């Protein structure tokens, strides 16, 4: 049985590569591993069959050789741990790269998602105008800190690692915001990630599922 990912049947991101199976696809492409996809509808994601794979009824999930995993970061870490190419060999560098993987999903992503969700779901509320600047400040703080630490380096820990894969994936959620252009180093960092052939193959594979489908509002 090949590796199988569960992905959106019809992603609300309109094929922009923001659904989190993108990170897993990208890691698989970097490692040269083939995979199949199982497409699930929003309704099916909440049914028992999918909940057995994912306790929160979300995508992505990963299945291989009797192992079922959820959480995109954990799946990418699993792949990086078991194949050569996405984590440094040196123990300390490897530990630092893994710290950056956690930073991507647990320190940088939450304020970005909170900002994005507020813009999507709270626009018509009485508090939106007051809350938005606070949410943007939180994102800006993280972007500035990340850009400072990245400095003139191409990647977070030596060569490209799974940490960059997750971090670029998280930052891409801001691609249409005015906050990213305030950090040219991060813009260039994202562009380096997106220029990788493995990213492009993963993006094209995800997008192909949605081509020709009616676009839905995000
Ligand atoms: N932390 C999780 C987040 C998973 C997640 O939010 N998945 C979204 C798609 S990117 C989803 O399934 N949304 C539909 C829902 O929550 O009902 C991960 O990185 O895998």
PDB file of C-alpha atoms and ligand atoms in Angstrom:
ATOM      1  CA  UNK A   1       0.000   0.000   0.000  1.00  0.00           C
ATOM      2  CA  UNK A   2       1.443   3.413  -0.917  1.00  0.00           C
ATOM      3  CA  UNK A   3       1.436   6.329   1.499  1.00  0.00           C
ATOM      4  CA  UNK A   4      -2.084   7.776   1.577  1.00  0.00           C
ATOM      5  CA  UNK A   5      -2.999  11.332   2.530  1.00  0.00           C
ATOM      6  CA  UNK A   6      -6.501  12.507   3.297  1.00  0.00           C
ATOM      7  CA  UNK A   7      -7.174  15.879   1.702  1.00  0.00           C
ATOM      8  CA  UNK A   8     -10.086  18.232   1.056  1.00  0.00           C
ATOM      9  CA  UNK A   9     -12.468  17.146  -1.651  1.00  0.00           C
ATOM     10  CA  UNK A  10     -12.972  20.858  -2.401  1.00  0.00           C
ATOM     11  CA  UNK A  11     -10.703  23.259  -0.578  1.00  0.00           C
ATOM     12  CA  UNK A  12     -12.062  26.633   0.498  1.00  0.00           C
ATOM     13  CA  UNK A  13      -8.643  28.162  -0.289  1.00  0.00           C
ATOM     14  CA  UNK A  14      -9.374  28.076  -4.022  1.00  0.00           C
ATOM     15  CA  UNK A  15      -6.276  26.048  -4.861  1.00  0.00           C
ATOM     16  CA  UNK A  16      -3.820  28.525  -3.313  1.00  0.00           C
ATOM     17  CA  UNK A  17      -1.923  25.759  -1.571  1.00  0.00           C
ATOM     18  CA  UNK A  18      -2.933  26.810   1.928  1.00  0.00           C
ATOM     19  CA  UNK A  19      -4.679  23.623   3.018  1.00  0.00           C
ATOM     20  CA  UNK A  20      -2.246  21.876   5.299  1.00  0.00           C
ATOM     21  CA  UNK A  21      -1.850  18.749   3.214  1.00  0.00           C
ATOM     22  CA  UNK A  22       0.367  21.080   1.165  1.00  0.00           C
ATOM     23  CA  UNK A  23       3.181  20.824   3.722  1.00  0.00           C
ATOM     24  CA  UNK A  24       2.965  17.038   3.755  1.00  0.00           C
ATOM     25  CA  UNK A  25       2.866  16.837  -0.039  1.00  0.00           C
ATOM     26  CA  UNK A  26       5.894  19.172  -0.162  1.00  0.00           C
ATOM     27  CA  UNK A  27       7.856  16.992   2.290  1.00  0.00           C
ATOM     28  CA  UNK A  28       6.996  13.851   0.306  1.00  0.00           C
ATOM     29  CA  UNK A  29       8.122  15.544  -2.908  1.00  0.00           C
ATOM     30  CA  UNK A  30      11.389  16.696  -1.308  1.00  0.00           C
ATOM     31  CA  UNK A  31      12.037  13.098  -0.266  1.00  0.00           C
ATOM     32  CA  UNK A  32      10.982  11.584  -3.597  1.00  0.00           C
ATOM     33  CA  UNK A  33       8.224   9.489  -2.015  1.00  0.00           C
ATOM     34  CA  UNK A  34       5.099   8.570  -3.989  1.00  0.00           C
ATOM     35  CA  UNK A  35       1.679   8.916  -2.401  1.00  0.00           C
ATOM     36  CA  UNK A  36      -2.029   8.550  -3.049  1.00  0.00           C
ATOM     37  CA  UNK A  37      -4.752  10.872  -1.850  1.00  0.00           C
ATOM     38  CA  UNK A  38      -8.184  10.181  -0.410  1.00  0.00           C
ATOM     39  CA  UNK A  39     -10.494  13.142  -0.914  1.00  0.00           C
ATOM     40  CA  UNK A  40     -13.079  13.834   1.785  1.00  0.00           C
ATOM     41  CA  UNK A  41     -15.997  16.262   1.884  1.00  0.00           C
ATOM     42  CA  UNK A  42     -16.551  18.541   4.886  1.00  0.00           C
ATOM     43  CA  UNK A  43     -19.439  16.298   5.920  1.00  0.00           C
ATOM     44  CA  UNK A  44     -17.397  13.102   5.624  1.00  0.00           C
ATOM     45  CA  UNK A  45     -14.616  14.645   7.726  1.00  0.00           C
ATOM     46  CA  UNK A  46     -16.984  14.650  10.701  1.00  0.00           C
ATOM     47  CA  UNK A  47     -18.121  11.038  10.268  1.00  0.00           C
ATOM     48  CA  UNK A  48     -16.857   8.099  12.304  1.00  0.00           C
ATOM     49  CA  UNK A  49     -14.755   6.663   9.477  1.00  0.00           C
ATOM     50  CA  UNK A  50     -12.626   9.819   9.250  1.00  0.00           C
ATOM     51  CA  UNK A  51     -12.745  10.582  12.986  1.00  0.00           C
ATOM     52  CA  UNK A  52     -10.980   7.255  13.506  1.00  0.00           C
ATOM     53  CA  UNK A  53      -8.093   8.696  11.503  1.00  0.00           C
ATOM     54  CA  UNK A  54      -8.307  12.243  12.872  1.00  0.00           C
ATOM     55  CA  UNK A  55      -9.840  12.911  16.303  1.00  0.00           C
ATOM     56  CA  UNK A  56     -10.724  16.501  15.366  1.00  0.00           C
ATOM     57  CA  UNK A  57     -12.287  15.657  12.017  1.00  0.00           C
ATOM     58  CA  UNK A  58      -9.769  17.611   9.963  1.00  0.00           C
ATOM     59  CA  UNK A  59      -7.254  17.114   7.187  1.00  0.00           C
ATOM     60  CA  UNK A  60      -4.519  16.138   6.577  1.00  0.00           C
ATOM     61  CA  UNK A  61      -4.055  12.584   7.710  1.00  0.00           C
ATOM     62  CA  UNK A  62      -1.241  10.247   6.738  1.00  0.00           C
ATOM     63  CA  UNK A  63      -1.308   6.471   6.465  1.00  0.00           C
ATOM     64  CA  UNK A  64       1.640   4.222   5.780  1.00  0.00           C
ATOM     65  CA  UNK A  65       2.496   0.667   6.686  1.00  0.00           C
ATOM     66  CA  UNK A  66      -0.021   0.362   9.527  1.00  0.00           C
ATOM     67  CA  UNK A  67       0.639   3.854  10.918  1.00  0.00           C
ATOM     68  CA  UNK A  68      -2.058   6.539  10.868  1.00  0.00           C
ATOM     69  CA  UNK A  69      -1.040  10.077  11.821  1.00  0.00           C
ATOM     70  CA  UNK A  70      -2.673  13.484  12.013  1.00  0.00           C
ATOM     71  CA  UNK A  71      -1.197  16.998  12.524  1.00  0.00           C
ATOM     72  CA  UNK A  72       0.776  18.262   9.544  1.00  0.00           C
ATOM     73  CA  UNK A  73       3.796  19.193  11.689  1.00  0.00           C
ATOM     74  CA  UNK A  74       3.954  15.738  13.266  1.00  0.00           C
ATOM     75  CA  UNK A  75       3.625  14.070   9.862  1.00  0.00           C
ATOM     76  CA  UNK A  76       6.448  16.187   8.402  1.00  0.00           C
ATOM     77  CA  UNK A  77       8.610  15.446  11.462  1.00  0.00           C
ATOM     78  CA  UNK A  78       7.889  11.721  11.108  1.00  0.00           C
ATOM     79  CA  UNK A  79       8.943  11.818   7.451  1.00  0.00           C
ATOM     80  CA  UNK A  80      12.044  13.893   8.224  1.00  0.00           C
ATOM     81  CA  UNK A  81      13.077  11.523  11.014  1.00  0.00           C
ATOM     82  CA  UNK A  82      12.744   8.430   8.842  1.00  0.00           C
ATOM     83  CA  UNK A  83      14.270   9.639   5.596  1.00  0.00           C
ATOM     84  CA  UNK A  84      17.462  11.484   4.806  1.00  0.00           C
ATOM     85  CA  UNK A  85      17.303  15.032   3.505  1.00  0.00           C
ATOM     86  CA  UNK A  86      15.011  17.194   5.613  1.00  0.00           C
ATOM     87  CA  UNK A  87      16.939  17.419   8.889  1.00  0.00           C
ATOM     88  CA  UNK A  88      20.627  18.069   9.601  1.00  0.00           C
ATOM     89  CA  UNK A  89      22.788  15.083  10.521  1.00  0.00           C
ATOM     90  CA  UNK A  90      24.612  16.961  13.300  1.00  0.00           C
ATOM     91  CA  UNK A  91      22.712  16.327  16.560  1.00  0.00           C
ATOM     92  CA  UNK A  92      22.657  19.901  17.766  1.00  0.00           C
ATOM     93  CA  UNK A  93      21.730  21.338  14.395  1.00  0.00           C
ATOM     94  CA  UNK A  94      18.992  18.714  14.134  1.00  0.00           C
ATOM     95  CA  UNK A  95      17.617  19.666  17.548  1.00  0.00           C
ATOM     96  CA  UNK A  96      17.624  23.351  16.562  1.00  0.00           C
ATOM     97  CA  UNK A  97      15.837  22.588  13.293  1.00  0.00           C
ATOM     98  CA  UNK A  98      13.181  20.634  15.200  1.00  0.00           C
ATOM     99  CA  UNK A  99      12.787  23.594  17.577  1.00  0.00           C
ATOM    100  CA  UNK A 100      12.095  25.760  14.527  1.00  0.00           C
ATOM    101  CA  UNK A 101       9.498  23.256  13.341  1.00  0.00           C
ATOM    102  CA  UNK A 102       7.675  23.662  16.636  1.00  0.00           C
ATOM    103  CA  UNK A 103       8.130  27.435  16.429  1.00  0.00           C
ATOM    104  CA  UNK A 104       6.472  27.460  13.016  1.00  0.00           C
ATOM    105  CA  UNK A 105       3.318  25.653  14.133  1.00  0.00           C
ATOM    106  CA  UNK A 106       3.049  26.755  17.752  1.00  0.00           C
ATOM    107  CA  UNK A 107       4.539  30.281  17.904  1.00  0.00           C
ATOM    108  CA  UNK A 108       4.287  31.828  14.444  1.00  0.00           C
ATOM    109  CA  UNK A 109       1.149  30.171  13.073  1.00  0.00           C
ATOM    110  CA  UNK A 110      -1.346  30.916  15.914  1.00  0.00           C
ATOM    111  CA  UNK A 111      -1.352  34.730  15.625  1.00  0.00           C
ATOM    112  CA  UNK A 112      -1.513  34.440  11.828  1.00  0.00           C
ATOM    113  CA  UNK A 113      -4.483  32.073  11.964  1.00  0.00           C
ATOM    114  CA  UNK A 114      -6.233  34.215  14.571  1.00  0.00           C
ATOM    115  CA  UNK A 115      -5.811  37.277  12.353  1.00  0.00           C
ATOM    116  CA  UNK A 116      -7.044  35.373   9.281  1.00  0.00           C
ATOM    117  CA  UNK A 117     -10.035  33.886  11.099  1.00  0.00           C
ATOM    118  CA  UNK A 118     -11.061  37.269  12.492  1.00  0.00           C
ATOM    119  CA  UNK A 119     -10.988  38.753   9.001  1.00  0.00           C
ATOM    120  CA  UNK A 120     -13.035  35.865   7.697  1.00  0.00           C
ATOM    121  CA  UNK A 121     -15.611  35.492  10.455  1.00  0.00           C
ATOM    122  CA  UNK A 122     -15.774  38.687  12.516  1.00  0.00           C
ATOM    123  CA  UNK A 123     -16.011  41.445   9.929  1.00  0.00           C
ATOM    124  CA  UNK A 124     -19.622  42.228  10.779  1.00  0.00           C
ATOM    125  CA  UNK A 125     -19.148  42.311  14.532  1.00  0.00           C
ATOM    126  CA  UNK A 126     -19.056  45.443  16.662  1.00  0.00           C
ATOM    127  CA  UNK A 127     -15.557  44.637  17.943  1.00  0.00           C
ATOM    128  CA  UNK A 128     -13.826  43.872  14.635  1.00  0.00           C
ATOM    129  CA  UNK A 129     -12.439  47.383  14.011  1.00  0.00           C
ATOM    130  CA  UNK A 130     -10.990  47.598  17.520  1.00  0.00           C
ATOM    131  CA  UNK A 131      -9.632  44.050  17.556  1.00  0.00           C
ATOM    132  CA  UNK A 132      -7.976  43.978  14.135  1.00  0.00           C
ATOM    133  CA  UNK A 133      -5.066  46.351  14.941  1.00  0.00           C
ATOM    134  CA  UNK A 134      -4.259  44.269  18.026  1.00  0.00           C
ATOM    135  CA  UNK A 135      -4.213  41.065  15.979  1.00  0.00           C
ATOM    136  CA  UNK A 136      -2.058  42.719  13.335  1.00  0.00           C
ATOM    137  CA  UNK A 137       0.381  43.929  15.978  1.00  0.00           C
ATOM    138  CA  UNK A 138       0.819  40.388  17.220  1.00  0.00           C
ATOM    139  CA  UNK A 139       1.547  39.135  13.707  1.00  0.00           C
ATOM    140  CA  UNK A 140       3.915  42.034  13.009  1.00  0.00           C
ATOM    141  CA  UNK A 141       5.857  41.295  16.192  1.00  0.00           C
ATOM    142  CA  UNK A 142       6.409  37.686  15.194  1.00  0.00           C
ATOM    143  CA  UNK A 143       7.375  38.609  11.632  1.00  0.00           C
ATOM    144  CA  UNK A 144       9.915  41.165  12.836  1.00  0.00           C
ATOM    145  CA  UNK A 145      11.430  38.699  15.310  1.00  0.00           C
ATOM    146  CA  UNK A 146      11.632  35.986  12.683  1.00  0.00           C
ATOM    147  CA  UNK A 147      13.154  38.324  10.081  1.00  0.00           C
ATOM    148  CA  UNK A 148      15.748  39.496  12.634  1.00  0.00           C
ATOM    149  CA  UNK A 149      16.779  35.967  13.430  1.00  0.00           C
ATOM    150  CA  UNK A 150      16.869  34.869   9.790  1.00  0.00           C
ATOM    151  CA  UNK A 151      19.067  37.854   8.963  1.00  0.00           C
ATOM    152  CA  UNK A 152      20.907  37.361   5.687  1.00  0.00           C
ATOM    153  CA  UNK A 153      20.719  33.563   5.893  1.00  0.00           C
ATOM    154  CA  UNK A 154      18.884  31.653   3.195  1.00  0.00           C
ATOM    155  CA  UNK A 155      17.350  29.156   5.635  1.00  0.00           C
ATOM    156  CA  UNK A 156      16.766  28.859   9.375  1.00  0.00           C
ATOM    157  CA  UNK A 157      19.332  26.169  10.169  1.00  0.00           C
ATOM    158  CA  UNK A 158      22.053  25.748   7.544  1.00  0.00           C
ATOM    159  CA  UNK A 159      20.661  24.100   4.424  1.00  0.00           C
ATOM    160  CA  UNK A 160      16.924  23.863   3.678  1.00  0.00           C
ATOM    161  CA  UNK A 161      15.220  21.721   6.332  1.00  0.00           C
ATOM    162  CA  UNK A 162      11.749  20.622   7.397  1.00  0.00           C
ATOM    163  CA  UNK A 163      11.743  23.761   9.564  1.00  0.00           C
ATOM    164  CA  UNK A 164      11.818  25.977   6.475  1.00  0.00           C
ATOM    165  CA  UNK A 165       9.165  23.836   4.835  1.00  0.00           C
ATOM    166  CA  UNK A 166       6.781  24.385   7.762  1.00  0.00           C
ATOM    167  CA  UNK A 167       7.730  28.033   8.294  1.00  0.00           C
ATOM    168  CA  UNK A 168       7.266  28.966   4.636  1.00  0.00           C
ATOM    169  CA  UNK A 169       3.953  27.091   4.670  1.00  0.00           C
ATOM    170  CA  UNK A 170       2.794  29.148   7.650  1.00  0.00           C
ATOM    171  CA  UNK A 171       3.998  32.471   6.228  1.00  0.00           C
ATOM    172  CA  UNK A 172       2.252  31.853   2.909  1.00  0.00           C
ATOM    173  CA  UNK A 173      -1.051  32.446   4.729  1.00  0.00           C
ATOM    174  CA  UNK A 174      -0.058  36.134   4.744  1.00  0.00           C
ATOM    175  CA  UNK A 175       0.765  36.369   1.053  1.00  0.00           C
ATOM    176  CA  UNK A 176      -2.081  38.755   0.340  1.00  0.00           C
ATOM    177  CA  UNK A 177      -1.569  40.889   3.459  1.00  0.00           C
ATOM    178  CA  UNK A 178       0.233  44.202   3.634  1.00  0.00           C
ATOM    179  CA  UNK A 179       2.277  42.935   6.592  1.00  0.00           C
ATOM    180  CA  UNK A 180       4.649  40.695   4.650  1.00  0.00           C
ATOM    181  CA  UNK A 181       6.028  43.407   2.333  1.00  0.00           C
ATOM    182  CA  UNK A 182       7.139  45.217   5.502  1.00  0.00           C
ATOM    183  CA  UNK A 183       9.636  42.361   5.931  1.00  0.00           C
ATOM    184  CA  UNK A 184      11.511  41.985   2.616  1.00  0.00           C
ATOM    185  CA  UNK A 185      13.721  39.239   4.072  1.00  0.00           C
ATOM    186  CA  UNK A 186      10.660  37.116   4.699  1.00  0.00           C
ATOM    187  CA  UNK A 187       9.291  37.809   1.249  1.00  0.00           C
ATOM    188  CA  UNK A 188      12.567  36.589  -0.223  1.00  0.00           C
ATOM    189  CA  UNK A 189      12.552  33.598   2.135  1.00  0.00           C
ATOM    190  CA  UNK A 190       9.078  32.557   0.970  1.00  0.00           C
ATOM    191  CA  UNK A 191      10.103  33.041  -2.660  1.00  0.00           C
ATOM    192  CA  UNK A 192      13.120  30.753  -2.113  1.00  0.00           C
ATOM    193  CA  UNK A 193      10.819  28.090  -0.691  1.00  0.00           C
ATOM    194  CA  UNK A 194       8.284  28.429  -3.474  1.00  0.00           C
ATOM    195  CA  UNK A 195      11.028  28.202  -6.103  1.00  0.00           C
ATOM    196  CA  UNK A 196      11.976  24.710  -5.001  1.00  0.00           C
ATOM    197  CA  UNK A 197      10.900  22.112  -7.596  1.00  0.00           C
ATOM    198  CA  UNK A 198       9.407  19.947  -4.840  1.00  0.00           C
ATOM    199  CA  UNK A 199       7.208  22.840  -3.695  1.00  0.00           C
ATOM    200  CA  UNK A 200       6.043  23.402  -7.247  1.00  0.00           C
ATOM    201  CA  UNK A 201       5.165  19.759  -7.791  1.00  0.00           C
ATOM    202  CA  UNK A 202       3.233  19.666  -4.513  1.00  0.00           C
ATOM    203  CA  UNK A 203       1.426  22.908  -5.323  1.00  0.00           C
ATOM    204  CA  UNK A 204       0.469  21.713  -8.799  1.00  0.00           C
ATOM    205  CA  UNK A 205      -0.812  18.395  -7.449  1.00  0.00           C
ATOM    206  CA  UNK A 206      -2.978  20.110  -4.858  1.00  0.00           C
ATOM    207  CA  UNK A 207      -4.237  22.718  -7.288  1.00  0.00           C
ATOM    208  CA  UNK A 208      -5.122  20.115  -9.910  1.00  0.00           C
ATOM    209  CA  UNK A 209      -7.852  18.837  -7.596  1.00  0.00           C
ATOM    210  CA  UNK A 210      -9.633  22.161  -7.712  1.00  0.00           C
ATOM    211  CA  UNK A 211      -9.178  23.236 -11.295  1.00  0.00           C
ATOM    212  CA  UNK A 212     -12.496  23.581 -13.040  1.00  0.00           C
ATOM    213  CA  UNK A 213     -14.416  23.567  -9.764  1.00  0.00           C
ATOM    214  CA  UNK A 214     -16.632  26.406  -8.691  1.00  0.00           C
ATOM    215  CA  UNK A 215     -14.741  28.672  -6.310  1.00  0.00           C
ATOM    216  CA  UNK A 216     -16.168  29.130  -2.851  1.00  0.00           C
ATOM    217  CA  UNK A 217     -15.756  32.129  -0.601  1.00  0.00           C
ATOM    218  CA  UNK A 218     -12.896  31.704   1.909  1.00  0.00           C
TER     219      UNK A 218
HETATM  220  N1  LIG B   1      -2.896  21.777  13.396  1.00  0.00           N
HETATM  221  C1  LIG B   1      -3.553  21.023  12.352  1.00  0.00           C
HETATM  222  C2  LIG B   1      -4.624  21.896  11.741  1.00  0.00           C
HETATM  223  C3  LIG B   1      -5.486  21.100  10.801  1.00  0.00           C
HETATM  224  C4  LIG B   1      -6.532  21.996  10.141  1.00  0.00           C
HETATM  225  O1  LIG B   1      -6.884  23.072  10.647  1.00  0.00           O
HETATM  226  N2  LIG B   1      -7.031  21.531   8.994  1.00  0.00           N
HETATM  227  C5  LIG B   1      -8.018  22.301   8.269  1.00  0.00           C
HETATM  228  C6  LIG B   1      -7.621  22.408   6.820  1.00  0.00           C
HETATM  229  S1  LIG B   1      -6.054  23.179   6.579  1.00  0.00           S
HETATM  230  C7  LIG B   1      -9.356  21.601   8.327  1.00  0.00           C
HETATM  231  O2  LIG B   1      -9.417  20.403   8.241  1.00  0.00           O
HETATM  232  N3  LIG B   1     -10.420  22.385   8.430  1.00  0.00           N
HETATM  233  C8  LIG B   1     -11.770  21.884   8.420  1.00  0.00           C
HETATM  234  C9  LIG B   1     -12.352  21.768   9.789  1.00  0.00           C
HETATM  235  O3  LIG B   1     -11.672  22.075  10.789  1.00  0.00           O
HETATM  236  O4  LIG B   1     -13.516  21.375   9.864  1.00  0.00           O
HETATM  237  C10 LIG B   1      -2.522  20.580  11.302  1.00  0.00           C
HETATM  238  O5  LIG B   1      -1.536  21.293  11.112  1.00  0.00           O
HETATM  239  O6  LIG B   1      -2.675  19.507  10.708  1.00  0.00           O
END
